[in-house]
PDB file of C-alpha atoms and ligand atoms in Angstrom:
ATOM      1  CA  MET A   1     -97.579 -88.415 -76.798  1.00 97.00           C
ATOM      2  CA  ILE A   2     -94.085 -88.868 -77.843  1.00 98.00           C
ATOM      3  CA  GLN A   3     -93.673 -91.692 -80.413  1.00 98.00           C
ATOM      4  CA  LYS A   4     -90.901 -93.225 -82.387  1.00 98.00           C
ATOM      5  CA  LEU A   5     -91.070 -93.289 -86.169  1.00 98.00           C
ATOM      6  CA  ASN A   6     -91.349 -97.096 -86.919  1.00 98.00           C
ATOM      7  CA  PRO A   7     -94.776 -97.429 -84.863  1.00 98.00           C
ATOM      8  CA  ILE A   8     -96.378 -94.512 -86.966  1.00 98.00           C
ATOM      9  CA  LEU A   9     -95.056 -96.007 -89.995  1.00 98.00           C
ATOM     10  CA  GLU A  10     -96.257 -99.541 -89.343  1.00 98.00           C
ATOM     11  CA  GLU A  11     -99.551 -98.226 -88.661  1.00 97.00           C
ATOM     12  CA  ALA A  12     -99.833 -96.232 -91.650  1.00 98.00           C
ATOM     13  CA  ALA A  13     -98.561 -99.333 -94.120  1.00 97.00           C
ATOM     14  CA  ARG A  14    -101.185-101.342 -91.933  1.00 97.00           C
ATOM     15  CA  LYS A  15    -104.169 -99.062 -93.182  1.00 96.00           C
ATOM     16  CA  ASN A  16    -102.615 -98.240 -96.552  1.00 96.00           C
ATOM     17  CA  ARG A  17    -101.817 -94.569 -96.354  1.00 97.00           C
ATOM     18  CA  ALA A  18     -99.039 -92.041 -95.524  1.00 98.00           C
ATOM     19  CA  VAL A  19     -98.320 -89.743 -92.100  1.00 98.00           C
ATOM     20  CA  GLY A  20     -97.723 -86.400 -92.566  1.00 98.00           C
ATOM     21  CA  ALA A  21     -94.346 -84.644 -91.465  1.00 98.00           C
ATOM     22  CA  PHE A  22     -94.335 -81.288 -91.358  1.00 97.00           C
ATOM     23  CA  THR A  23     -91.534 -78.662 -90.834  1.00 96.00           C
ATOM     24  CA  ALA A  24     -91.704 -76.568 -87.585  1.00 97.00           C
ATOM     25  CA  THR A  25     -90.091 -73.313 -88.759  1.00 95.00           C
ATOM     26  CA  SER A  26     -91.877 -71.024 -86.612  1.00 95.00           C
ATOM     27  CA  PHE A  27     -93.625 -71.617 -83.422  1.00 96.00           C
ATOM     28  CA  GLU A  28     -97.073 -70.471 -85.097  1.00 96.00           C
ATOM     29  CA  ILE A  29     -96.448 -73.544 -88.054  1.00 97.00           C
ATOM     30  CA  LEU A  30     -95.953 -75.792 -84.480  1.00 98.00           C
ATOM     31  CA  ARG A  31     -99.082 -74.947 -82.905  1.00 97.00           C
ATOM     32  CA  ALA A  32    -101.012 -75.160 -86.193  1.00 98.00           C
ATOM     33  CA  ILE A  33     -99.662 -78.600 -86.748  1.00 98.00           C
ATOM     34  CA  ILE A  34    -100.510 -79.857 -83.126  1.00 98.00           C
ATOM     35  CA  GLU A  35    -104.049 -78.479 -83.067  1.00 98.00           C
ATOM     36  CA  VAL A  36    -104.902 -79.875 -86.541  1.00 98.00           C
ATOM     37  CA  ALA A  37    -103.734 -83.406 -85.343  1.00 98.00           C
ATOM     38  CA  GLU A  38    -105.262 -83.170 -82.693  1.00 98.00           C
ATOM     39  CA  LYS A  39    -108.571 -82.271 -84.196  1.00 98.00           C
ATOM     40  CA  ARG A  40    -108.206 -85.100 -86.863  1.00 98.00           C
ATOM     41  CA  GLY A  41    -107.363 -87.515 -84.129  1.00 98.00           C
ATOM     42  CA  GLU A  42    -104.429 -88.774 -86.591  1.00 98.00           C
ATOM     43  CA  PRO A  43    -100.524 -89.168 -85.787  1.00 98.00           C
ATOM     44  CA  VAL A  44     -98.051 -86.633 -87.161  1.00 98.00           C
ATOM     45  CA  ILE A  45     -94.245 -86.281 -87.846  1.00 98.00           C
ATOM     46  CA  ILE A  46     -93.100 -83.052 -86.555  1.00 98.00           C
ATOM     47  CA  LYS A  47     -89.399 -81.875 -88.218  1.00 98.00           C
ATOM     48  CA  HIS A  48     -86.762 -79.669 -87.478  1.00 97.00           C
ATOM     49  CA  SER A  49     -84.677 -79.480 -90.336  1.00 94.00           C
ATOM     50  CA  ALA A  50     -80.745 -78.419 -90.391  1.00 93.00           C
ATOM     51  CA  THR A  51     -81.847 -76.639 -93.534  1.00 91.00           C
ATOM     52  CA  PHE A  52     -82.866 -74.157 -91.684  1.00 93.00           C
ATOM     53  CA  GLU A  53     -80.539 -73.631 -88.637  1.00 94.00           C
ATOM     54  CA  ASP A  54     -79.256 -70.207 -89.579  1.00 95.00           C
ATOM     55  CA  GLU A  55     -83.390 -69.036 -89.153  1.00 95.00           C
ATOM     56  CA  VAL A  56     -84.263 -71.211 -87.012  1.00 96.00           C
ATOM     57  CA  PRO A  57     -81.955 -73.035 -84.327  1.00 97.00           C
ATOM     58  CA  LEU A  58     -82.155 -76.155 -83.177  1.00 98.00           C
ATOM     59  CA  LYS A  59     -81.422 -74.817 -79.507  1.00 97.00           C
ATOM     60  CA  TYR A  60     -84.291 -72.723 -79.239  1.00 97.00           C
ATOM     61  CA  MET A  61     -86.903 -74.631 -81.414  1.00 98.00           C
ATOM     62  CA  GLY A  62     -86.001 -78.418 -80.335  1.00 98.00           C
ATOM     63  CA  PRO A  63     -87.185 -78.468 -76.620  1.00 98.00           C
ATOM     64  CA  VAL A  64     -90.672 -76.920 -77.587  1.00 98.00           C
ATOM     65  CA  ILE A  65     -91.200 -79.284 -80.455  1.00 98.00           C
ATOM     66  CA  VAL A  66     -90.148 -82.480 -78.062  1.00 98.00           C
ATOM     67  CA  GLU A  67     -92.124 -81.189 -74.788  1.00 98.00           C
ATOM     68  CA  LEU A  68     -95.126 -80.348 -77.189  1.00 98.00           C
ATOM     69  CA  ALA A  69     -95.124 -83.790 -78.736  1.00 98.00           C
ATOM     70  CA  LYS A  70     -95.351 -85.140 -75.017  1.00 98.00           C
ATOM     71  CA  LYS A  71     -98.082 -83.293 -73.939  1.00 98.00           C
ATOM     72  CA  ALA A  72    -100.017 -84.106 -77.506  1.00 98.00           C
ATOM     73  CA  LYS A  73    -103.281 -86.216 -76.962  1.00 98.00           C
ATOM     74  CA  ILE A  74    -102.078 -87.909 -80.371  1.00 98.00           C
ATOM     75  CA  ASP A  75     -98.838 -89.892 -81.231  1.00 98.00           C
ATOM     76  CA  VAL A  76     -96.274 -87.293 -82.482  1.00 98.00           C
ATOM     77  CA  CYS A  77     -92.721 -88.018 -83.641  1.00 98.00           C
ATOM     78  CA  PRO A  78     -90.196 -85.184 -83.130  1.00 98.00           C
ATOM     79  CA  MET A  79     -87.831 -85.758 -86.018  1.00 98.00           C
ATOM     80  CA  LEU A  80     -84.659 -83.913 -87.018  1.00 98.00           C
ATOM     81  CA  ASP A  81     -84.610 -83.745 -90.954  1.00 97.00           C
ATOM     82  CA  HIS A  82     -81.425 -83.199 -93.695  1.00 95.00           C
ATOM     83  CA  CYS A  83     -78.891 -83.684 -90.594  1.00 94.00           C
ATOM     84  CA  LYS A  84     -75.082 -84.729 -91.977  1.00 92.00           C
ATOM     85  CA  ASP A  85     -73.376 -83.513 -88.860  1.00 94.00           C
ATOM     86  CA  ALA A  86     -73.142 -86.352 -86.059  1.00 95.00           C
ATOM     87  CA  ASP A  87     -72.523 -83.246 -83.378  1.00 96.00           C
ATOM     88  CA  TYR A  88     -75.499 -81.846 -84.477  1.00 97.00           C
ATOM     89  CA  ILE A  89     -77.733 -85.397 -84.303  1.00 97.00           C
ATOM     90  CA  LYS A  90     -76.408 -86.068 -80.977  1.00 98.00           C
ATOM     91  CA  GLN A  91     -77.793 -82.385 -79.617  1.00 98.00           C
ATOM     92  CA  GLY A  92     -81.095 -83.462 -80.844  1.00 98.00           C
ATOM     93  CA  LEU A  93     -81.204 -87.028 -79.524  1.00 98.00           C
ATOM     94  CA  LYS A  94     -80.025 -85.527 -76.265  1.00 98.00           C
ATOM     95  CA  MET A  95     -83.146 -82.907 -75.973  1.00 98.00           C
ATOM     96  CA  GLY A  96     -85.506 -86.089 -76.904  1.00 98.00           C
ATOM     97  CA  PHE A  97     -85.823 -86.374 -80.653  1.00 98.00           C
ATOM     98  CA  THR A  98     -87.212 -90.133 -81.622  1.00 98.00           C
ATOM     99  CA  ALA A  99     -86.171 -89.738 -85.145  1.00 98.00           C
ATOM    100  CA  VAL A 100     -83.212 -88.756 -87.782  1.00 98.00           C
ATOM    101  CA  MET A 101     -83.266 -88.479 -91.288  1.00 97.00           C
ATOM    102  CA  TYR A 102     -79.447 -88.735 -92.386  1.00 97.00           C
ATOM    103  CA  ASP A 103     -78.665 -86.757 -95.814  1.00 94.00           C
ATOM    104  CA  GLY A 104     -75.687 -88.284 -97.283  1.00 94.00           C
ATOM    105  CA  ALA A 105     -77.149 -88.839-100.849  1.00 92.00           C
ATOM    106  CA  ASP A 106     -74.824 -86.060-102.265  1.00 91.00           C
ATOM    107  CA  LEU A 107     -71.531 -87.866-101.031  1.00 94.00           C
ATOM    108  CA  PRO A 108     -69.377 -90.693-102.930  1.00 95.00           C
ATOM    109  CA  PHE A 109     -70.802 -93.945-102.026  1.00 96.00           C
ATOM    110  CA  GLU A 110     -67.811 -95.125 -99.700  1.00 97.00           C
ATOM    111  CA  GLU A 111     -68.268 -91.813 -97.781  1.00 97.00           C
ATOM    112  CA  ASN A 112     -72.247 -92.035 -97.891  1.00 96.00           C
ATOM    113  CA  VAL A 113     -71.887 -95.483 -95.923  1.00 97.00           C
ATOM    114  CA  LYS A 114     -69.383 -95.018 -93.899  1.00 97.00           C
ATOM    115  CA  LYS A 115     -71.138 -92.123 -92.209  1.00 97.00           C
ATOM    116  CA  GLY A 116     -74.515 -93.907 -92.397  1.00 97.00           C
ATOM    117  CA  LYS A 117     -73.106 -96.286 -90.328  1.00 97.00           C
ATOM    118  CA  GLU A 118     -71.768 -93.883 -87.881  1.00 97.00           C
ATOM    119  CA  ILE A 119     -75.287 -91.975 -87.859  1.00 97.00           C
ATOM    120  CA  VAL A 120     -77.364 -95.383 -87.692  1.00 97.00           C
ATOM    121  CA  ASP A 121     -75.140 -96.321 -84.892  1.00 97.00           C
ATOM    122  CA  LEU A 122     -75.942 -93.116 -82.795  1.00 97.00           C
ATOM    123  CA  ALA A 123     -79.505 -92.982 -82.824  1.00 97.00           C
ATOM    124  CA  LYS A 124     -79.478 -96.484 -82.254  1.00 97.00           C
ATOM    125  CA  SER A 125     -77.702 -95.916 -79.109  1.00 97.00           C
ATOM    126  CA  ALA A 126     -80.413 -93.356 -78.333  1.00 97.00           C
ATOM    127  CA  ASP A 127     -83.212 -95.692 -79.068  1.00 98.00           C
ATOM    128  CA  ALA A 128     -84.004 -93.555 -81.962  1.00 98.00           C
ATOM    129  CA  ASN A 129     -85.571 -94.404 -85.254  1.00 98.00           C
ATOM    130  CA  ILE A 130     -83.048 -93.626 -88.891  1.00 98.00           C
ATOM    131  CA  GLU A 131     -84.344 -92.196 -92.161  1.00 98.00           C
ATOM    132  CA  ALA A 132     -81.960 -91.821 -94.717  1.00 98.00           C
ATOM    133  CA  SER A 133     -82.124 -90.853 -98.435  1.00 96.00           C
ATOM    134  CA  PHE A 134     -80.750 -92.647-101.416  1.00 96.00           C
ATOM    135  CA  GLY A 135     -79.937 -91.122-105.057  1.00 93.00           C
ATOM    136  CA  PHE A 136     -79.985 -86.864-104.017  1.00 90.00           C
ATOM    137  CA  VAL A 137     -83.452 -84.884-104.085  1.00 91.00           C
ATOM    138  CA  GLY A 138     -82.570 -81.238-105.068  1.00 86.00           C
ATOM    139  CA  GLY A 139     -84.115 -78.134-105.070  1.00 83.00           C
ATOM    140  CA  HIS A 140     -83.275 -76.696-101.781  1.00 79.00           C
ATOM    141  CA  LYS A 141     -81.434 -74.349-103.481  1.00 76.00           C
ATOM    142  CA  SER A 142     -81.050 -74.816-107.411  1.00 74.00           C
ATOM    143  CA  GLU A 143     -79.072 -77.961-106.575  1.00 80.00           C
ATOM    144  CA  LYS A 144     -80.125 -80.780-109.432  1.00 84.00           C
ATOM    145  CA  SER A 145     -81.764 -83.963-108.726  1.00 87.00           C
ATOM    146  CA  THR A 146     -80.084 -87.845-109.275  1.00 89.00           C
ATOM    147  CA  ILE A 147     -82.410 -90.233-109.664  1.00 93.00           C
ATOM    148  CA  THR A 148     -81.989 -93.744-107.080  1.00 95.00           C
ATOM    149  CA  ASP A 149     -79.958 -96.378-108.636  1.00 96.00           C
ATOM    150  CA  VAL A 150     -81.723 -99.284-107.303  1.00 97.00           C
ATOM    151  CA  GLU A 151     -78.556-101.785-108.204  1.00 97.00           C
ATOM    152  CA  GLN A 152     -76.459 -99.048-105.980  1.00 97.00           C
ATOM    153  CA  LEU A 153     -79.504 -98.784-103.324  1.00 98.00           C
ATOM    154  CA  MET A 154     -79.066-102.198-102.469  1.00 98.00           C
ATOM    155  CA  LYS A 155     -75.752-102.349-101.797  1.00 98.00           C
ATOM    156  CA  TYR A 156     -76.188 -99.383 -99.642  1.00 98.00           C
ATOM    157  CA  LEU A 157     -78.726-101.246 -97.508  1.00 98.00           C
ATOM    158  CA  ASN A 158     -76.454-104.148 -97.037  1.00 98.00           C
ATOM    159  CA  GLU A 159     -74.495-102.106 -95.218  1.00 97.00           C
ATOM    160  CA  VAL A 160     -76.402 -99.116 -93.535  1.00 98.00           C
ATOM    161  CA  ASP A 161     -79.459-100.738 -91.444  1.00 98.00           C
ATOM    162  CA  ILE A 162     -81.889 -97.716 -91.345  1.00 98.00           C
ATOM    163  CA  ASP A 163     -85.963 -97.529 -90.548  1.00 98.00           C
ATOM    164  CA  ALA A 164     -86.868 -95.750 -93.835  1.00 98.00           C
ATOM    165  CA  LEU A 165     -85.778 -94.932 -97.131  1.00 98.00           C
ATOM    166  CA  ALA A 166     -86.096 -91.364 -99.078  1.00 97.00           C
ATOM    167  CA  PRO A 167     -85.658 -92.367-102.471  1.00 97.00           C
ATOM    168  CA  SER A 168     -85.257 -89.747-105.535  1.00 96.00           C
ATOM    169  CA  VAL A 169     -88.026 -90.850-108.271  1.00 95.00           C
ATOM    170  CA  GLY A 170     -88.860 -87.225-110.233  1.00 92.00           C
ATOM    171  CA  ASN A 171     -89.422 -84.906-106.312  1.00 92.00           C
ATOM    172  CA  SER A 172     -87.891 -82.088-105.713  1.00 91.00           C
ATOM    173  CA  HIS A 173     -87.714 -79.793-102.681  1.00 90.00           C
ATOM    174  CA  SER A 174     -88.307 -76.904-105.286  1.00 86.00           C
ATOM    175  CA  ALA A 175     -91.865 -75.018-104.699  1.00 79.00           C
ATOM    176  CA  THR A 176     -92.040 -73.990-108.395  1.00 79.00           C
ATOM    177  CA  GLU A 177     -90.221 -76.775-110.115  1.00 76.00           C
ATOM    178  CA  GLN A 178     -92.854 -79.191-112.455  1.00 71.00           C
ATOM    179  CA  LYS A 179     -92.413 -82.468-110.871  1.00 77.00           C
ATOM    180  CA  GLU A 180     -92.935 -86.142-112.660  1.00 88.00           C
ATOM    181  CA  LEU A 181     -93.120 -89.067-110.380  1.00 94.00           C
ATOM    182  CA  ASN A 182     -91.590 -92.435-111.502  1.00 96.00           C
ATOM    183  CA  TYR A 183     -94.469 -94.484-110.206  1.00 97.00           C
ATOM    184  CA  ASN A 184     -92.647 -98.262-111.483  1.00 97.00           C
ATOM    185  CA  LEU A 185     -89.465 -97.429-109.826  1.00 97.00           C
ATOM    186  CA  LEU A 186     -90.866 -96.035-106.609  1.00 97.00           C
ATOM    187  CA  LYS A 187     -92.934 -99.290-106.787  1.00 97.00           C
ATOM    188  CA  GLU A 188     -89.524-101.807-107.481  1.00 98.00           C
ATOM    189  CA  ILE A 189     -88.055 -99.720-104.631  1.00 98.00           C
ATOM    190  CA  SER A 190     -90.593-100.691-102.284  1.00 98.00           C
ATOM    191  CA  GLU A 191     -90.956-104.302-103.313  1.00 98.00           C
ATOM    192  CA  LYS A 192     -87.249-104.837-103.446  1.00 98.00           C
ATOM    193  CA  THR A 193     -86.205-103.113 -99.710  1.00 98.00           C
ATOM    194  CA  ASN A 194     -89.600-103.824 -98.022  1.00 97.00           C
ATOM    195  CA  LEU A 195     -88.986-100.205 -96.405  1.00 98.00           C
ATOM    196  CA  PRO A 196     -91.438 -97.872 -95.828  1.00 98.00           C
ATOM    197  CA  LEU A 197     -90.690 -95.025 -98.120  1.00 98.00           C
ATOM    198  CA  VAL A 198     -90.654 -91.390 -97.764  1.00 98.00           C
ATOM    199  CA  LEU A 199     -91.297 -88.594-100.207  1.00 97.00           C
ATOM    200  CA  HIS A 200     -89.748 -85.695 -99.799  1.00 95.00           C
ATOM    201  CA  GLY A 201     -90.805 -82.029-101.664  1.00 88.00           C
ATOM    202  CA  ALA A 202     -94.621 -82.949-101.962  1.00 85.00           C
ATOM    203  CA  GLY A 203     -95.493 -79.257-101.178  1.00 79.00           C
ATOM    204  CA  ASN A 204     -96.562 -78.438-104.715  1.00 78.00           C
ATOM    205  CA  LEU A 205     -97.583 -81.947-106.299  1.00 89.00           C
ATOM    206  CA  PRO A 206    -101.327 -82.630-106.946  1.00 91.00           C
ATOM    207  CA  LYS A 207    -103.069 -85.039-104.948  1.00 92.00           C
ATOM    208  CA  ASP A 208    -103.555 -87.390-107.365  1.00 94.00           C
ATOM    209  CA  ALA A 209    -100.087 -87.946-107.861  1.00 95.00           C
ATOM    210  CA  ILE A 210     -99.562 -88.091-103.716  1.00 95.00           C
ATOM    211  CA  ARG A 211    -102.384 -90.768-103.891  1.00 96.00           C
ATOM    212  CA  LYS A 212    -100.754 -92.714-106.550  1.00 97.00           C
ATOM    213  CA  ALA A 213     -97.373 -92.745-104.074  1.00 97.00           C
ATOM    214  CA  ILE A 214     -99.192 -93.761-101.201  1.00 97.00           C
ATOM    215  CA  GLU A 215    -100.179 -96.912-103.608  1.00 97.00           C
ATOM    216  CA  CYS A 216     -96.565 -97.284-104.111  1.00 97.00           C
ATOM    217  CA  GLY A 217     -95.310 -97.889-100.609  1.00 97.00           C
ATOM    218  CA  VAL A 218     -94.772 -94.118 -99.750  1.00 98.00           C
ATOM    219  CA  ARG A 219     -95.671 -94.136 -95.921  1.00 98.00           C
ATOM    220  CA  LYS A 220     -94.376 -90.590 -94.854  1.00 98.00           C
ATOM    221  CA  ILE A 221     -94.639 -87.560 -97.190  1.00 97.00           C
ATOM    222  CA  ASN A 222     -92.406 -84.178 -95.747  1.00 96.00           C
ATOM    223  CA  TYR A 223     -94.643 -81.450 -96.180  1.00 94.00           C
ATOM    224  CA  PHE A 224     -93.527 -77.613 -95.980  1.00 91.00           C
ATOM    225  CA  SER A 225     -96.525 -75.271 -95.294  1.00 91.00           C
ATOM    226  CA  ASN A 226     -95.992 -71.739 -96.439  1.00 89.00           C
ATOM    227  CA  ALA A 227     -99.423 -70.409 -95.999  1.00 94.00           C
ATOM    228  CA  GLY A 228    -100.387 -67.233 -94.590  1.00 93.00           C
ATOM    229  CA  ILE A 229     -97.619 -65.333 -96.530  1.00 93.00           C
ATOM    230  CA  LYS A 230    -100.549 -63.767 -98.734  1.00 94.00           C
ATOM    231  CA  GLU A 231    -102.882 -63.038 -95.683  1.00 94.00           C
ATOM    232  CA  ILE A 232     -99.760 -61.334 -93.859  1.00 94.00           C
ATOM    233  CA  GLN A 233     -99.190 -59.359 -96.707  1.00 94.00           C
ATOM    234  CA  ASP A 234    -102.582 -58.140 -97.076  1.00 94.00           C
ATOM    235  CA  TYR A 235    -103.094 -57.515 -93.075  1.00 93.00           C
ATOM    236  CA  ILE A 236     -99.982 -55.482 -92.979  1.00 93.00           C
ATOM    237  CA  ALA A 237    -101.102 -53.512 -96.424  1.00 94.00           C
ATOM    238  CA  THR A 238    -104.661 -52.991 -94.954  1.00 94.00           C
ATOM    239  CA  THR A 239    -104.027 -52.121 -91.236  1.00 90.00           C
ATOM    240  CA  LYS A 240    -102.185 -49.308 -89.484  1.00 88.00           C
ATOM    241  CA  VAL A 241    -101.442 -50.616 -86.022  1.00 85.00           C
ATOM    242  CA  PHE A 242    -100.043 -54.024 -85.899  1.00 84.00           C
ATOM    243  CA  SER A 243     -98.110 -55.867 -83.488  1.00 88.00           C
ATOM    244  CA  PHE A 244     -96.387 -59.553 -84.230  1.00 89.00           C
ATOM    245  CA  ALA A 245     -98.962 -60.881 -81.522  1.00 91.00           C
ATOM    246  CA  SER A 246    -101.891 -59.580 -83.622  1.00 89.00           C
ATOM    247  CA  MET A 247    -100.625 -61.557 -86.549  1.00 92.00           C
ATOM    248  CA  THR A 248    -100.319 -64.846 -84.852  1.00 95.00           C
ATOM    249  CA  ASN A 249    -103.594 -65.991 -85.649  1.00 95.00           C
ATOM    250  CA  ILE A 250    -103.633 -65.283 -89.194  1.00 95.00           C
ATOM    251  CA  VAL A 251    -100.636 -67.225 -89.647  1.00 96.00           C
ATOM    252  CA  VAL A 252    -101.841 -70.200 -87.490  1.00 97.00           C
ATOM    253  CA  ASN A 253    -105.018 -70.563 -88.906  1.00 97.00           C
ATOM    254  CA  ALA A 254    -103.793 -70.200 -92.947  1.00 97.00           C
ATOM    255  CA  VAL A 255    -101.340 -73.157 -92.037  1.00 97.00           C
ATOM    256  CA  ALA A 256    -103.693 -74.895 -90.101  1.00 98.00           C
ATOM    257  CA  LYS A 257    -106.184 -75.179 -92.948  1.00 98.00           C
ATOM    258  CA  ASP A 258    -103.540 -75.967 -95.606  1.00 96.00           C
ATOM    259  CA  ILE A 259    -102.297 -78.892 -93.243  1.00 97.00           C
ATOM    260  CA  ASP A 260    -105.616 -80.204 -92.823  1.00 97.00           C
ATOM    261  CA  GLU A 261    -105.948 -80.433 -96.645  1.00 96.00           C
ATOM    262  CA  ALA A 262    -102.952 -82.183 -96.588  1.00 96.00           C
ATOM    263  CA  MET A 263    -103.544 -84.833 -93.949  1.00 97.00           C
ATOM    264  CA  ALA A 264    -106.757 -85.701 -95.640  1.00 97.00           C
ATOM    265  CA  VAL A 265    -104.905 -86.832 -98.641  1.00 97.00           C
ATOM    266  CA  PHE A 266    -102.207 -88.535 -97.060  1.00 97.00           C
ATOM    267  CA  SER A 267    -104.858 -90.535 -95.104  1.00 95.00           C
ATOM    268  CA  MET A 268    -106.623 -91.254 -97.972  1.00 86.00           C
ATOM    269  CA  LYS A 269    -109.734 -89.571 -97.248  1.00 78.00           C
TER     270      LYS A 269
HETATM  271 ZN1   ZN B 301     -86.462 -83.416 -97.734  1.00 61.18          ZN
END
């Protein structure tokens, strides 16, 4: 069933584990996320990321994510990810998304606060929960990250009332960059803010690094699955007559396996 972000993260905190937040950039990935979460009997966060708006428009994918969240046997939080634009967020909230990630970490402090307040008000007026980043997590293109400054962060949190925090502690959205997490900083941020922490760009982090991050207060892990590409390449290379429909199960199965393994790590099993 459809759920907000806070109850899912509160339950994760009680169980000292984290919940997977997966980006549904195609219907196959969306199907795999729901099937795996239902099979495992665990809650899940399904994200629509504004980063992929050109390839996967909100107007097509948003209503599908929300409808399938409502019908799921487990708790599903449909969440808008990496949003800057208030109108974009309004569209998603109108569709029924129950959480929003505001991404203003690359803005100057005052502007970030001003926009953050505006977006918190928007989310609250729609009874949705809100995550914000502080300290820029780069790597979507080739931008560099900026490590979270704790003093600045506390000033930001005095002004902007968020439910979950995505810090920058050595993580990156890049799939190839070497990542070294600063666990002491994560722990310090967790203790000082008392907020559930979110780890962006966890896709190529080793399992041990993820488990350690969870011990430091990470409750939501953003994981982008790119599984299935090799299998599709092999299929096309070896099959003479094929269709998109015949590729569906190849992608669903590959992504499901990848997500199942990730969820096992996040749930500390
Ligand atoms: Zn991210």
